[in-house]
mmCIF file of C-alpha atoms (C1' of nucleotides) in Angstrom:
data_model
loop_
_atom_site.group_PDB
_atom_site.id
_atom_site.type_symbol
_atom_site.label_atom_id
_atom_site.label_comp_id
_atom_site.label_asym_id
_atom_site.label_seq_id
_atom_site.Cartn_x
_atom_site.Cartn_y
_atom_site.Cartn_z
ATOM 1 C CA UNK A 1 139.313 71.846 127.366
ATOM 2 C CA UNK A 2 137.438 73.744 124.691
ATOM 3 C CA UNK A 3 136.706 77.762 124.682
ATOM 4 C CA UNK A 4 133.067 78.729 123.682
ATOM 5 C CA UNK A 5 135.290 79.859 120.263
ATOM 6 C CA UNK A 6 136.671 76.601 119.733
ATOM 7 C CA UNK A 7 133.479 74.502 119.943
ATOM 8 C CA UNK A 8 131.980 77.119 117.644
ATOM 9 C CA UNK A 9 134.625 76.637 115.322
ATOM 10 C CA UNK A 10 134.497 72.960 115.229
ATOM 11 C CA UNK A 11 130.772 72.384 114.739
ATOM 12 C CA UNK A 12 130.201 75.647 112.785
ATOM 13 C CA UNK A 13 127.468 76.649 115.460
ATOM 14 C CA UNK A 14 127.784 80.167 116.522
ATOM 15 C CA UNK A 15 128.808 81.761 120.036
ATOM 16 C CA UNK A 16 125.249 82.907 121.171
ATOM 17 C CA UNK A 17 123.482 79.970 119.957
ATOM 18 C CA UNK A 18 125.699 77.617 122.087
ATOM 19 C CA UNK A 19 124.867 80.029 125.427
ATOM 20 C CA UNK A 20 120.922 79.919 123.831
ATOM 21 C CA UNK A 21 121.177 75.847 123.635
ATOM 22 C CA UNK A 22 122.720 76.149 127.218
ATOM 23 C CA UNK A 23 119.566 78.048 128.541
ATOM 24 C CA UNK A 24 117.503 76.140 126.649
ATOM 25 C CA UNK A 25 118.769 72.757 128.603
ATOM 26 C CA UNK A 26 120.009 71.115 125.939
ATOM 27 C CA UNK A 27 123.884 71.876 126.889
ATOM 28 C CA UNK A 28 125.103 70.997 130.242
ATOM 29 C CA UNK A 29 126.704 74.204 132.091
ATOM 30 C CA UNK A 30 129.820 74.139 131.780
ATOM 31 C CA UNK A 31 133.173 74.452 134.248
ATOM 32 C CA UNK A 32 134.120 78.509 134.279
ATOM 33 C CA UNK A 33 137.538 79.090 134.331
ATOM 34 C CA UNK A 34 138.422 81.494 137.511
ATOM 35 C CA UNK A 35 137.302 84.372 135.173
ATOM 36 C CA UNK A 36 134.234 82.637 134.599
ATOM 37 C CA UNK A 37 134.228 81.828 130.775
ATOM 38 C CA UNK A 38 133.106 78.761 130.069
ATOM 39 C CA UNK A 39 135.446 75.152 129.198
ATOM 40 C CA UNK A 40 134.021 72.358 127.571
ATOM 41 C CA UNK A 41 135.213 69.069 127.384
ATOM 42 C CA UNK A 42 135.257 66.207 124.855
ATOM 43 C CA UNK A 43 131.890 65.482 125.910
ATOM 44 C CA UNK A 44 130.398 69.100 125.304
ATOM 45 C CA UNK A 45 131.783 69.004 121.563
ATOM 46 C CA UNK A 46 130.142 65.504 121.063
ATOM 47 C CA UNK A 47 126.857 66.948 122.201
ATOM 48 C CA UNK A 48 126.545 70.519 120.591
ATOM 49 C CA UNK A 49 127.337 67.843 117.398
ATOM 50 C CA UNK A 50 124.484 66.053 118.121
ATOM 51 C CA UNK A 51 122.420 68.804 118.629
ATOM 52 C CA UNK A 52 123.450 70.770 115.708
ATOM 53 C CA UNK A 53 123.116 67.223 113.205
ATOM 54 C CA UNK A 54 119.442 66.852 114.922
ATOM 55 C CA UNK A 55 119.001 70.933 114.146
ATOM 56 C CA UNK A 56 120.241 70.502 110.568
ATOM 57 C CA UNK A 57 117.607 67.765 109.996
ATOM 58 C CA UNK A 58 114.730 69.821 111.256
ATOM 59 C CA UNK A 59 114.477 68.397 114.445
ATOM 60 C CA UNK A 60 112.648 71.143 117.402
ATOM 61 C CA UNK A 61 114.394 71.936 120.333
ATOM 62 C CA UNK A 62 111.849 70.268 122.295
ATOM 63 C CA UNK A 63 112.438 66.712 120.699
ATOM 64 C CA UNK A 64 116.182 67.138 120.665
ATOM 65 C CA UNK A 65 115.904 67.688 124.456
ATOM 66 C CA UNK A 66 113.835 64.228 124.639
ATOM 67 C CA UNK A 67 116.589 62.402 122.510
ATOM 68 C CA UNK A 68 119.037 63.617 124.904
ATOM 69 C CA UNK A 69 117.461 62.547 127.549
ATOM 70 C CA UNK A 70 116.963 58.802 125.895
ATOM 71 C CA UNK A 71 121.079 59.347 124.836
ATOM 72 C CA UNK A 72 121.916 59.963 128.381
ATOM 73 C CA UNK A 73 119.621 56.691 129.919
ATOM 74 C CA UNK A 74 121.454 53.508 127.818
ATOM 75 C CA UNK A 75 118.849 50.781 129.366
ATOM 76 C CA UNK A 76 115.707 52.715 128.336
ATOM 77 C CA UNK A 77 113.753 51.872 124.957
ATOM 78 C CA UNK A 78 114.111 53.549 121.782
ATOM 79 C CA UNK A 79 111.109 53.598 121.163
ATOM 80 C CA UNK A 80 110.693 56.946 122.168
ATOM 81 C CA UNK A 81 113.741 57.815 119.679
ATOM 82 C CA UNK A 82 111.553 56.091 116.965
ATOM 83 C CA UNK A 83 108.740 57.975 117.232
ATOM 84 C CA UNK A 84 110.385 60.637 117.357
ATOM 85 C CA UNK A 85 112.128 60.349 113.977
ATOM 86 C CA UNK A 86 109.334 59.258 112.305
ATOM 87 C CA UNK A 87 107.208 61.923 113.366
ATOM 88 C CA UNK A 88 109.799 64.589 111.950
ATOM 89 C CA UNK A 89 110.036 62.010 108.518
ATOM 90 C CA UNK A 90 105.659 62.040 107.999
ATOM 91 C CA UNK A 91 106.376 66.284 108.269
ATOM 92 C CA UNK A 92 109.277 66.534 106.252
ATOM 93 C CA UNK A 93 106.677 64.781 103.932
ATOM 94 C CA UNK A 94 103.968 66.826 104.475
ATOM 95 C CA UNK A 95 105.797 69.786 103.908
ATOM 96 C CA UNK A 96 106.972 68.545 100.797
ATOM 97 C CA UNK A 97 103.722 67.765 99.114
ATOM 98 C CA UNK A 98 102.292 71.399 100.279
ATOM 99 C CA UNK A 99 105.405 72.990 98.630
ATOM 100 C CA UNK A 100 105.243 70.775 95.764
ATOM 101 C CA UNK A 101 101.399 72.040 95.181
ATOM 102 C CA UNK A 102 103.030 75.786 95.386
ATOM 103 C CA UNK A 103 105.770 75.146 92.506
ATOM 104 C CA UNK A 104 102.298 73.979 90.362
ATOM 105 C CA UNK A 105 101.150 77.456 91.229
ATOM 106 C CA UNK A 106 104.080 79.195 91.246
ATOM 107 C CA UNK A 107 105.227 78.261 88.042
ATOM 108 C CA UNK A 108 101.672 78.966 86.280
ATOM 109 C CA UNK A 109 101.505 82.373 87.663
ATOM 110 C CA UNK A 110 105.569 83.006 86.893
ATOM 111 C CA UNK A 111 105.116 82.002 83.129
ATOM 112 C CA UNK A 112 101.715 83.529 82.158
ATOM 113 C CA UNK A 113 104.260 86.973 82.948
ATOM 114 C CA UNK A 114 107.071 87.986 80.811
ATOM 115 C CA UNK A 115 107.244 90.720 83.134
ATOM 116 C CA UNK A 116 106.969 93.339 80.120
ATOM 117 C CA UNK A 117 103.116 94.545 80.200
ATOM 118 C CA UNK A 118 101.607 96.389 82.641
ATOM 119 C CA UNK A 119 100.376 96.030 86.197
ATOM 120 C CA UNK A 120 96.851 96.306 85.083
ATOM 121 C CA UNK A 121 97.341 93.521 82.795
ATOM 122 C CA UNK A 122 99.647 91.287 85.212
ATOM 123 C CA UNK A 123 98.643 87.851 85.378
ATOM 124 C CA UNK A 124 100.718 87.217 88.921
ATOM 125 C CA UNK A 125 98.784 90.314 90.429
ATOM 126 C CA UNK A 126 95.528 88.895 88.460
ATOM 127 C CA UNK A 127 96.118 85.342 89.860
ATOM 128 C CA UNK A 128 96.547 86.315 93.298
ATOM 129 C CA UNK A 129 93.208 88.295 93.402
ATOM 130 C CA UNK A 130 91.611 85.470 91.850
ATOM 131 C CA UNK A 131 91.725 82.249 93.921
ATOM 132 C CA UNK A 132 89.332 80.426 91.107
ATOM 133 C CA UNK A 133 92.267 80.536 88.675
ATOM 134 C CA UNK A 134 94.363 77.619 90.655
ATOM 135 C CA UNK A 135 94.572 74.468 89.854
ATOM 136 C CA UNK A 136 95.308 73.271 93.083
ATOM 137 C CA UNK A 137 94.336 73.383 96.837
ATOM 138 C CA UNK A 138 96.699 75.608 99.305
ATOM 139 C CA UNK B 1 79.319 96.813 104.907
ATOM 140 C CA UNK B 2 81.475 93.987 106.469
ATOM 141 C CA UNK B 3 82.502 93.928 110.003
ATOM 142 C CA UNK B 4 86.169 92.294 110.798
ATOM 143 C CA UNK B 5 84.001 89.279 111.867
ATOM 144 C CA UNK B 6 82.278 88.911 108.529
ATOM 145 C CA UNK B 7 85.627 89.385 106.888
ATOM 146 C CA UNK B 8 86.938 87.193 108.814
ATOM 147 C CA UNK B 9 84.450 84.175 108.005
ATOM 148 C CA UNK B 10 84.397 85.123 104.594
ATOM 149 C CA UNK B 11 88.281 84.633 103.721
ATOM 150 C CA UNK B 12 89.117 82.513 106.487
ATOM 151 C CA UNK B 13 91.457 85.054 108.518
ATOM 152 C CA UNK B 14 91.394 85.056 111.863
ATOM 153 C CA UNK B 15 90.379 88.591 113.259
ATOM 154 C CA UNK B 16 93.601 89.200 115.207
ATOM 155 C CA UNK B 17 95.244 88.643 111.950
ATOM 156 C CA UNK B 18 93.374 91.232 109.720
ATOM 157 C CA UNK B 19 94.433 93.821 112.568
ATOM 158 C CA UNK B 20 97.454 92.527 112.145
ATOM 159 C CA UNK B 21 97.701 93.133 108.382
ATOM 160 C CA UNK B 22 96.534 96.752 109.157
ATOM 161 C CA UNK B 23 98.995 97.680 111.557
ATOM 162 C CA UNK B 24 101.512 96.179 108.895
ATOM 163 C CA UNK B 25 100.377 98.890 105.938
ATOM 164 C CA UNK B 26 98.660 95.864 103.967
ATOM 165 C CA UNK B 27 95.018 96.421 104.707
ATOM 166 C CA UNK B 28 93.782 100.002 104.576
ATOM 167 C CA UNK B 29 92.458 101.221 107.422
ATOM 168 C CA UNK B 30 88.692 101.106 107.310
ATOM 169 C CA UNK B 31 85.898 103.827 108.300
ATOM 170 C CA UNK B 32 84.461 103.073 111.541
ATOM 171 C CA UNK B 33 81.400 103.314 113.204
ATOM 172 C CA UNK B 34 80.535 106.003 116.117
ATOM 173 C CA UNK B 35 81.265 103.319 118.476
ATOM 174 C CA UNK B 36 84.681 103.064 116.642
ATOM 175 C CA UNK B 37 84.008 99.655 114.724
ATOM 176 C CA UNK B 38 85.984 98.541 111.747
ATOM 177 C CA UNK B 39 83.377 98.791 108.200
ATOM 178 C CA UNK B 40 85.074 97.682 105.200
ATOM 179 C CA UNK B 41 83.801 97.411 101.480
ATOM 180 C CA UNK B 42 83.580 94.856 99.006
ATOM 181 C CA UNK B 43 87.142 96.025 97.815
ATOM 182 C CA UNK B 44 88.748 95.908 101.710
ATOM 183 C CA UNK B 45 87.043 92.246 101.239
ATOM 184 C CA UNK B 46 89.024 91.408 97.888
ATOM 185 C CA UNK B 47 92.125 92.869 99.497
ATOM 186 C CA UNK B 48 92.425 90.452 102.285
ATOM 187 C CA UNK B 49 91.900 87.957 99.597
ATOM 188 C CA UNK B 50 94.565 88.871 97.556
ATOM 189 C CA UNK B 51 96.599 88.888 100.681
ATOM 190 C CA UNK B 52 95.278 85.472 102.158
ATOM 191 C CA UNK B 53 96.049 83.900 98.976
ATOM 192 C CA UNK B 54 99.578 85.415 98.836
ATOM 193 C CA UNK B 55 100.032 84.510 102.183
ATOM 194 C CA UNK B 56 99.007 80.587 101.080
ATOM 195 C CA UNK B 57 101.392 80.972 98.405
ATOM 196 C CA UNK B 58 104.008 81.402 100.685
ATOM 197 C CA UNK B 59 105.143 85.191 99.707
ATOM 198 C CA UNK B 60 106.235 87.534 103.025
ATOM 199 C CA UNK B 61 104.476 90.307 104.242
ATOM 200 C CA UNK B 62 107.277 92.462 102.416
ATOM 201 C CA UNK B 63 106.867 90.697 99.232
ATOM 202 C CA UNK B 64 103.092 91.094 99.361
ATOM 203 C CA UNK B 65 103.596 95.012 100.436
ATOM 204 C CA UNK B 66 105.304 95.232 96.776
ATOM 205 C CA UNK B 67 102.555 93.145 95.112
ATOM 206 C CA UNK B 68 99.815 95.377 96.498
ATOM 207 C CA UNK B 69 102.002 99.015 95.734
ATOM 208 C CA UNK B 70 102.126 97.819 92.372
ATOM 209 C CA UNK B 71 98.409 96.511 92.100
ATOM 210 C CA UNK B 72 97.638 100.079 93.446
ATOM 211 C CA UNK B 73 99.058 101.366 90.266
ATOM 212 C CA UNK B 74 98.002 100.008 86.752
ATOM 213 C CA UNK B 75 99.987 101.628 84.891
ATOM 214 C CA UNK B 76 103.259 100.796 86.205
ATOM 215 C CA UNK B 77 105.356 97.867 84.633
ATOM 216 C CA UNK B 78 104.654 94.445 86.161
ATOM 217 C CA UNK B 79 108.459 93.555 86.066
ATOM 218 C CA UNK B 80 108.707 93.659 89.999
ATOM 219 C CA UNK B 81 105.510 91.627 90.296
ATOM 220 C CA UNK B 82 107.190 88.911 87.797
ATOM 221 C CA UNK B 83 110.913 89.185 89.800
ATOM 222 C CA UNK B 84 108.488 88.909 93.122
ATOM 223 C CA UNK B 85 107.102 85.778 92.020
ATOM 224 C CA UNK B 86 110.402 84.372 90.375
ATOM 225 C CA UNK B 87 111.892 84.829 93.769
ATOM 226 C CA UNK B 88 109.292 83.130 95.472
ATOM 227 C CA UNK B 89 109.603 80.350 92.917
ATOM 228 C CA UNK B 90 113.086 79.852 93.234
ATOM 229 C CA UNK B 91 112.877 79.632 97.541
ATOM 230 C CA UNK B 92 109.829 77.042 97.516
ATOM 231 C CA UNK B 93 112.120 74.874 94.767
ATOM 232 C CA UNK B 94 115.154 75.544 97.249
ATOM 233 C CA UNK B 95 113.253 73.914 99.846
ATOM 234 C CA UNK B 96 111.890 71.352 98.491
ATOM 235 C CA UNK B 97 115.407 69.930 97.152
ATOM 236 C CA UNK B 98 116.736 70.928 101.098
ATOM 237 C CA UNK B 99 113.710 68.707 102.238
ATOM 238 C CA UNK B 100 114.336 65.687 100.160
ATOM 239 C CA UNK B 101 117.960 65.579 101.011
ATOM 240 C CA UNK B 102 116.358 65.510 104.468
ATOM 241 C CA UNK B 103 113.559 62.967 103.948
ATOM 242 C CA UNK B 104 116.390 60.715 102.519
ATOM 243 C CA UNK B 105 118.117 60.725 105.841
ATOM 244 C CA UNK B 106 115.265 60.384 108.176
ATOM 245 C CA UNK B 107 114.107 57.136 106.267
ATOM 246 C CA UNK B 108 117.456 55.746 106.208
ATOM 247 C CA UNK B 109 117.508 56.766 109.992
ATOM 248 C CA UNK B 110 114.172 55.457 110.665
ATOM 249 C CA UNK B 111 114.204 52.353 109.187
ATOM 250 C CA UNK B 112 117.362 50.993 111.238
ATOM 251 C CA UNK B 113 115.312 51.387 114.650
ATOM 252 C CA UNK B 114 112.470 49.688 115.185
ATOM 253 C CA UNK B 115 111.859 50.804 118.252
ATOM 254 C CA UNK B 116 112.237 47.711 120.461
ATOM 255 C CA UNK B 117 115.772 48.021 121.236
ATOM 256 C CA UNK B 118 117.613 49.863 124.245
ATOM 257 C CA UNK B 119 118.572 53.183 123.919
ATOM 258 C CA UNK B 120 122.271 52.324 123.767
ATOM 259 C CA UNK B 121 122.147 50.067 120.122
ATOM 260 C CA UNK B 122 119.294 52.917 119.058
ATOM 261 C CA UNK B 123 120.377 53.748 115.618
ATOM 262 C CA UNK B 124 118.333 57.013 115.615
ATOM 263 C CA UNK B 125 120.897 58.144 118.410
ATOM 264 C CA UNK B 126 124.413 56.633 116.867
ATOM 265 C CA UNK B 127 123.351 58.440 113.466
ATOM 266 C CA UNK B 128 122.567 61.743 115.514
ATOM 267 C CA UNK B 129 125.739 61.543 117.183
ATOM 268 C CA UNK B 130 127.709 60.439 114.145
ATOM 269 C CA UNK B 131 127.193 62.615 110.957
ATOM 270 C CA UNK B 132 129.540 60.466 109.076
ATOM 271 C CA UNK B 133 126.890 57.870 108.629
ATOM 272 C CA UNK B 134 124.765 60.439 106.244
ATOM 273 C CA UNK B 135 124.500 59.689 103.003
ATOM 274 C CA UNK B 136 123.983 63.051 101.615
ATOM 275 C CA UNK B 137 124.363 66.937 102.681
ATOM 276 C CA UNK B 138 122.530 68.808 105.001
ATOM 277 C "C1'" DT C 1 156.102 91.426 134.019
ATOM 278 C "C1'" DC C 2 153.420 94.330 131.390
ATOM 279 C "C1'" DT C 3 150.592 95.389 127.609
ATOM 280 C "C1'" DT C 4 147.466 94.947 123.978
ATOM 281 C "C1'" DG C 5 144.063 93.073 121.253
ATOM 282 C "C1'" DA C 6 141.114 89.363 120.590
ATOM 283 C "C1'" DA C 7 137.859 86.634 122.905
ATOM 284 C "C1'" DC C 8 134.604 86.351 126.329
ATOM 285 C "C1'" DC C 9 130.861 87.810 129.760
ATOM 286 C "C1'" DT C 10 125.697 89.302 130.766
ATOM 287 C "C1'" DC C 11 121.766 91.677 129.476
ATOM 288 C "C1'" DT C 12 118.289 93.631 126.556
ATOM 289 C "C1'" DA C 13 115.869 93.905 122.486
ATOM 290 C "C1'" DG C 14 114.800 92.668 117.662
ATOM 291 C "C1'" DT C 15 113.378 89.235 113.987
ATOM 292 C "C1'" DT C 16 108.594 86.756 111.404
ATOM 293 C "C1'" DA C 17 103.906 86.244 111.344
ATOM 294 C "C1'" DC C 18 101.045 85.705 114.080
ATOM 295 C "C1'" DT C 19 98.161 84.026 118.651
ATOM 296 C "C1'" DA C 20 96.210 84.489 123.366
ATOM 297 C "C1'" DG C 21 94.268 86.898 126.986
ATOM 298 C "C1'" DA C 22 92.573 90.866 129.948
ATOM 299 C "C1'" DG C 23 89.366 94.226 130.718
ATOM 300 C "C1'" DA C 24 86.267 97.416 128.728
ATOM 301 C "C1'" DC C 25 82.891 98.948 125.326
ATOM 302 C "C1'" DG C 26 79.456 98.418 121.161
ATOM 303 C "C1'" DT C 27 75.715 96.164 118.669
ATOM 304 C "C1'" DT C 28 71.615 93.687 117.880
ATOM 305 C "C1'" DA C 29 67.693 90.341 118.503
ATOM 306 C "C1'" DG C 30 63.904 89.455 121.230
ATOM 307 C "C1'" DC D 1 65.683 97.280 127.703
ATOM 308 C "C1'" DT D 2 68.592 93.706 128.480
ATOM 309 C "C1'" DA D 3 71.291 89.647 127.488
ATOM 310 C "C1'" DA D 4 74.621 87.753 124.773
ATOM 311 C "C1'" DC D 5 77.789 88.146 121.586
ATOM 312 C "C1'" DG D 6 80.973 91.001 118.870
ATOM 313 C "C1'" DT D 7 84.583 94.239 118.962
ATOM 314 C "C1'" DC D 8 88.016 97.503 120.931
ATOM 315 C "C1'" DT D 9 93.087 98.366 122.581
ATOM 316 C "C1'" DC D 10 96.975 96.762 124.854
ATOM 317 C "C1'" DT D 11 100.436 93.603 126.457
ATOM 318 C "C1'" DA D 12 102.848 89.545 126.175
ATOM 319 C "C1'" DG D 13 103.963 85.039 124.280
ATOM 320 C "C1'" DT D 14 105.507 81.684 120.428
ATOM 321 C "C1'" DA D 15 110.400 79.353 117.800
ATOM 322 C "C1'" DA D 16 114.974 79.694 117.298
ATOM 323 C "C1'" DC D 17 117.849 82.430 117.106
ATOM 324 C "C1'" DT D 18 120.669 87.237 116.058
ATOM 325 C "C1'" DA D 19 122.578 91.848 117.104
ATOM 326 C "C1'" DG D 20 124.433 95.143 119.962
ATOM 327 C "C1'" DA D 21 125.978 97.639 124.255
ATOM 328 C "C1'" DG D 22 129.083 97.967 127.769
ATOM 329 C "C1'" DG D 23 132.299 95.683 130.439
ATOM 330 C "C1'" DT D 24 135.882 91.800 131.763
ATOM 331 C "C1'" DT D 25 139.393 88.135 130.875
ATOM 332 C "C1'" DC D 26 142.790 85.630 128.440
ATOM 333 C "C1'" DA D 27 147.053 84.691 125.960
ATOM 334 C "C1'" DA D 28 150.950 85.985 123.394
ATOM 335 C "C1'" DG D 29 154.664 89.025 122.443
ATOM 336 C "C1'" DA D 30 158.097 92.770 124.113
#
DNA sequence: TCTTGAACCTCTAGTTACTAGAGACGTTAG
DNA sequence: CTAACGTCTCTAGTAACTAGAGGTTCAAGA
């Protein structure tokens, strides 16, 4: 049996955002001891890992609790699962391409300032007035 | 004379949001009429540009407070202004190189499942529940 | 067995940048 | 003058946590 502690020491997710996950239905409540803290078992560990490898890849709460619920029912389809995962891949992408039109801007803006002249001269203050000036669309 | 309506269709802000932006000390608060209506000028118009397009950009209210305090005075070296948009460089390059470790994952995730198998042979869940299987960091 | 200090408990409120809605009042075209 | 639409303030909600207060429990050493 795990202490709230030692599961947040093994996965590297912190104290309060195991008890959030917990409200949040995507950990089971666990057994209280007769002081009422909470023990995990092998189970719990395996899960807050699978929640926190789904977090790291961008996953919402709200689609990790519908994996979960496909982990927990063997015979059902993954289908579900699929969707799911490629939904998150086409806006991983999307937010790629929008941040990739930024660094166009970004780096215009950045380089037509060596930071040594004056506001009134500024081309990152002049740029940002001045929507016409950008190459791309954002 | 603009009302927060014609400002609003004019940059594309939602009118919620220009209050917004006043209560956060970015747009000046604007005369009003007897019947206490918001009036702003051609330069409370160019403002919320400036801020719209900063917004676009990516830079934080914060950031944007520093880009407007410095716009407000001409004379003042644009140094900050360049660090401001250095900084903002730097994050949107961060996450782009986060979001293609990511996007690496989720395709090699993806492609395993089809989506006509059970839940229990779903690769989508094994590689959830086993970080192992990742290729890179995350 | 007792003590002490770390770990744990619940609860509330704060974060970012808005968005939604209620209920009341102002403005303007016909 | 009135109808219809625009605007006002205020509160509360969103996602996914994080911080802190004030109190209780656990485990290890004396």
């Amino acid at each position: 049996m795990f202490s709230i502690g030692a599961l947040s020491d093994r996965t590297g997710v912190k104290i309060p955002t195991i008890r959030y996950y917990e409200e949040m239905g995507l950990m089971p409540e666990p057994e209280r001891t007769a002081g009422n803290q909470r023990r995990y078992t092998q189970a719990g560990l395996d899960r807050l890992g699978f929640i926190k490898h789904a977090r790291d890849l961008g996953f919402t709460i709200e689609a990790i609790r519908a994996l979960i619920d496909l982990n927990d029912r063997p015979d059902h389809s993954c289908a579900t699962a699929n969707a799911i995962a490629t939904a998150q891949l086409d806006d991983v992408r999307a937010k790629i391409a929008r941040l990739q039109r930024l660094e166009t801007e970004l780096v215009r803006i950045a380089t037509h300032c060596d930071g040594k002249g004056r506001a009134s001269d500024c081309y990152v203050l002049t740029s940002l007035a001045d929507h016409g000036l950008c190459e791309t669309a954002h």
